[in-house]
Tab-separated table of C-alpha atoms in Angstrom:
chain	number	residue	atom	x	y	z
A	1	UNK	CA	13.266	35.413	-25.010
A	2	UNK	CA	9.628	34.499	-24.845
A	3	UNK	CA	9.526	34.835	-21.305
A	4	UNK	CA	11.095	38.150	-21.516
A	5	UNK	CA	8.217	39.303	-23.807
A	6	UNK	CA	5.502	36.977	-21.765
A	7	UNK	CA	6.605	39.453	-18.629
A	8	UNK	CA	6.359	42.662	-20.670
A	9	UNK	CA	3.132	41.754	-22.236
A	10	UNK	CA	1.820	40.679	-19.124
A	11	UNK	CA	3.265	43.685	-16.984
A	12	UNK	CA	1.471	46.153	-19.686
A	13	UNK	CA	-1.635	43.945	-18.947
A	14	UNK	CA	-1.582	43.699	-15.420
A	15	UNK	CA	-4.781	44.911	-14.339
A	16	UNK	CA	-7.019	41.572	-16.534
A	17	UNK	CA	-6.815	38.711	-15.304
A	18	UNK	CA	-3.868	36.247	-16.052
A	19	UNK	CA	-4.660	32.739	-14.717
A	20	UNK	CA	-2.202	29.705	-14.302
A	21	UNK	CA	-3.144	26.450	-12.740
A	22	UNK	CA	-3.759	25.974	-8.979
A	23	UNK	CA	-2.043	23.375	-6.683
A	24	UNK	CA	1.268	22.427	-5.225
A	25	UNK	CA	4.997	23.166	-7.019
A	26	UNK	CA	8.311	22.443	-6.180
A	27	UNK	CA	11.030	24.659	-5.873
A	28	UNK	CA	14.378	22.516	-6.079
A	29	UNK	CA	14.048	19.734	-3.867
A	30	UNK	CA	11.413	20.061	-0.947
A	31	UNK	CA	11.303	18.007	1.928
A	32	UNK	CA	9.263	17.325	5.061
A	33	UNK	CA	11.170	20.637	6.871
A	34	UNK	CA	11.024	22.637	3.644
A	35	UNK	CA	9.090	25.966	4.200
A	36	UNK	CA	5.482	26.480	2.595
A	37	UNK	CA	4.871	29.075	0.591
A	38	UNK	CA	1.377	30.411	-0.689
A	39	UNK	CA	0.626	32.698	-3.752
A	40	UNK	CA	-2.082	33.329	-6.351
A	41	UNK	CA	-2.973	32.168	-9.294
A	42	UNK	CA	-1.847	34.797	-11.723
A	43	UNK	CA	0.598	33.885	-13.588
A	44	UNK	CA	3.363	36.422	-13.607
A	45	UNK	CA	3.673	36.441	-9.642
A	46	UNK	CA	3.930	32.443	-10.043
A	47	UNK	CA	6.411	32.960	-12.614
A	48	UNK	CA	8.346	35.430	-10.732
A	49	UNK	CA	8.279	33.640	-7.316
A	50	UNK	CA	9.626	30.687	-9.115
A	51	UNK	CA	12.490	32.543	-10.694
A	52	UNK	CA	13.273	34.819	-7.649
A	53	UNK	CA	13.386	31.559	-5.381
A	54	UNK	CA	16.139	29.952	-7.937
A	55	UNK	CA	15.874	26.489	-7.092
A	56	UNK	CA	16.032	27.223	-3.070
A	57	UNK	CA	13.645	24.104	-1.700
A	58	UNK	CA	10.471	24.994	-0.907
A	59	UNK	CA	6.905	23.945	-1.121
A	60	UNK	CA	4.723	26.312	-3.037
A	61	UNK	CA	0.932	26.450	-3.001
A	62	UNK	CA	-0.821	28.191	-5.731
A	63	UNK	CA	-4.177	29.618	-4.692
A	64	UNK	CA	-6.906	30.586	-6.529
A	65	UNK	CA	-7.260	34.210	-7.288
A	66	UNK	CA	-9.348	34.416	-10.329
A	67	UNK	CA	-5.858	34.744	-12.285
A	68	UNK	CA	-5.477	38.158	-9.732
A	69	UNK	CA	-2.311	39.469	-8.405
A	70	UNK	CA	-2.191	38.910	-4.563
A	71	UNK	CA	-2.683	42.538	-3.674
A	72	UNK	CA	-6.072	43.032	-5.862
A	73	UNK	CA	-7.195	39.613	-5.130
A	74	UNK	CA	-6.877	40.039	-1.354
A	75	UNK	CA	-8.122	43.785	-1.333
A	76	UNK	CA	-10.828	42.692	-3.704
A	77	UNK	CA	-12.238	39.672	-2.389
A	78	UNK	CA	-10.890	37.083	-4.515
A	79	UNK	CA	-7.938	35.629	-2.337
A	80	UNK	CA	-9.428	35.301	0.906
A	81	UNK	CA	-9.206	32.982	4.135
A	82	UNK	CA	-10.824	30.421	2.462
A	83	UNK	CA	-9.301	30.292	-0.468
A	84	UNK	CA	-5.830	29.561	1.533
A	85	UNK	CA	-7.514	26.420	3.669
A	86	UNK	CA	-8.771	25.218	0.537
A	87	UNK	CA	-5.500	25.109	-1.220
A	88	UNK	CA	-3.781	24.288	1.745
A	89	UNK	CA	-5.793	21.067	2.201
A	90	UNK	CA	-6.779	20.089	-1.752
A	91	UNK	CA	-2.884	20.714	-2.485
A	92	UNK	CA	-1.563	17.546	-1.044
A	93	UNK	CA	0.796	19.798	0.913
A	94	UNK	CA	0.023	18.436	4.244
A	95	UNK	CA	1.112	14.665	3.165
A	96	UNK	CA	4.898	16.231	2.144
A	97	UNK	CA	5.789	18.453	5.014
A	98	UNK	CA	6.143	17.669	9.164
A	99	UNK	CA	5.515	21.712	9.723
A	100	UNK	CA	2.029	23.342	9.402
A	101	UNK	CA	3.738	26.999	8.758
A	102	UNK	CA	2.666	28.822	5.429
A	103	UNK	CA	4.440	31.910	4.347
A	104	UNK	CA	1.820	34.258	2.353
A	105	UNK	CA	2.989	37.402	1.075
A	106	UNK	CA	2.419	40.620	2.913
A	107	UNK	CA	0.341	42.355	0.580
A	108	UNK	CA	-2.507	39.369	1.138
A	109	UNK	CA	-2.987	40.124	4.466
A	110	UNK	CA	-5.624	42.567	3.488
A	111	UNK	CA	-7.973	39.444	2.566
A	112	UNK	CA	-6.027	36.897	4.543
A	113	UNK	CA	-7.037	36.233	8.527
A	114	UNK	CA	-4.095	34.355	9.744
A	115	UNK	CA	-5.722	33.367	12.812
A	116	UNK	CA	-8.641	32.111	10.991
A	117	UNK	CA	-6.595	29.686	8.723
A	118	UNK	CA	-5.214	28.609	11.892
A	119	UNK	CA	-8.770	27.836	13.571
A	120	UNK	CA	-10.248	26.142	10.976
A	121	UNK	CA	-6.954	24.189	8.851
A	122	UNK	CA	-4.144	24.091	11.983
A	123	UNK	CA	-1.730	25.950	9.441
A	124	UNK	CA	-0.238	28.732	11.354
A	125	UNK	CA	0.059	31.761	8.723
A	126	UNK	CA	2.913	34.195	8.716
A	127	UNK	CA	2.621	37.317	5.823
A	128	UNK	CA	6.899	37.308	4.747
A	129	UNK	CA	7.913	39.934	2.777
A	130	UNK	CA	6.144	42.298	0.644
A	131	UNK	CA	8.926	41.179	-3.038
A	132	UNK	CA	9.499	37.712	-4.164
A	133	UNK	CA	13.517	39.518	-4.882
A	134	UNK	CA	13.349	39.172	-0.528
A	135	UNK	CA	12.462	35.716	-0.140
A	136	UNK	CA	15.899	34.108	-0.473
A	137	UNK	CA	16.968	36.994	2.226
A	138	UNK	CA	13.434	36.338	4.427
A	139	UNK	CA	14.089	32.238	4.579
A	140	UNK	CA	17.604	32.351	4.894
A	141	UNK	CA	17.539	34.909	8.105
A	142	UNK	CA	15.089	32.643	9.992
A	143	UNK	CA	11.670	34.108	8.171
A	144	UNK	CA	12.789	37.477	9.769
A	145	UNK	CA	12.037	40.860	7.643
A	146	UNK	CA	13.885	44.002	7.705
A	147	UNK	CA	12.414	46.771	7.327
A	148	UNK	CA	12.846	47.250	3.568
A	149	UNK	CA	10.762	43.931	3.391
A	150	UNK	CA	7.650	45.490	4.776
A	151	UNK	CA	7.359	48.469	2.480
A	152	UNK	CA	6.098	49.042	-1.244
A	153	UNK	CA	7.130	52.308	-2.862
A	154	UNK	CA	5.750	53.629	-6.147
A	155	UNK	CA	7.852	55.344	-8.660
């Protein structure tokens, strides 16, 4: 129940900042193949990827965003290239996995240069799918979107 009202209150309160703390989680139980995924620091997107992944393993990197959601931070400056190589490398991420892949969400790619992270860390950057709800789908079909995957549609 509190994280039923946590969501609401911070759904109604989406546009101020919402920070949770930086680093690397776990989702179920990673290994050295596991995929690598990267998100912000605001807490209801952390909260939500956790939840939508459901215990799937995977390595997830929280980056700092001022406590943004992904698509302000990146549009506004606050989750940018190197912000990713930062938490890439500070994470200890690069000690638990053999692959240097890391999955960002699509709506970062407006601050995000993948090429970049992969000049200056050696991560190779792919933007998956736009909804957490796809992820399951996304790393279960190869990292491969559909089309619904790549769209965001406003009520």
């Amino acid at each position: 129940m509190k994280a039923l009202l946590l969501d609401a209150l911070q759904t109604g309160l989406r546009l101020f900042p919402w920070p949770t703390e930086t680093g690397l989680r776990r989702s179920g139980s990673p290994g050295p193949s596991s995929p690598v995924l990267v998100t912000c620091n605001y807490d209801l997107t952390v909260r939500r990827l956790m939840a939508e992944l459901g215990g799937i393993d995977a390595w997830v990197v929280v980056a700092p965003s001022r406590g943004v959601n992904v698509w302000c931070a990146a549009a506004g400056g606050l989750l940018t290239t190197s912000q990713v190589i930062t938490a890439l490398k500070t994470s200890g991420v690069e000690k638990e996995v053999t692959n240097k892949r890391a999955v960002l969400p699509q709506l970062a790619a407006t601050g995000v240069l993948g090429r970049e992270v992969a000049k200056r860390s050696g991560w190779k950057v792919v933007f998956g799918p736009v909804h957490a709800r796809d992820l399951p789908r996304y790393l279960e079909a190869g990292m491969k979107k559909v089309g619904s995957m790549r769209r965001v549609r406003f009520g």
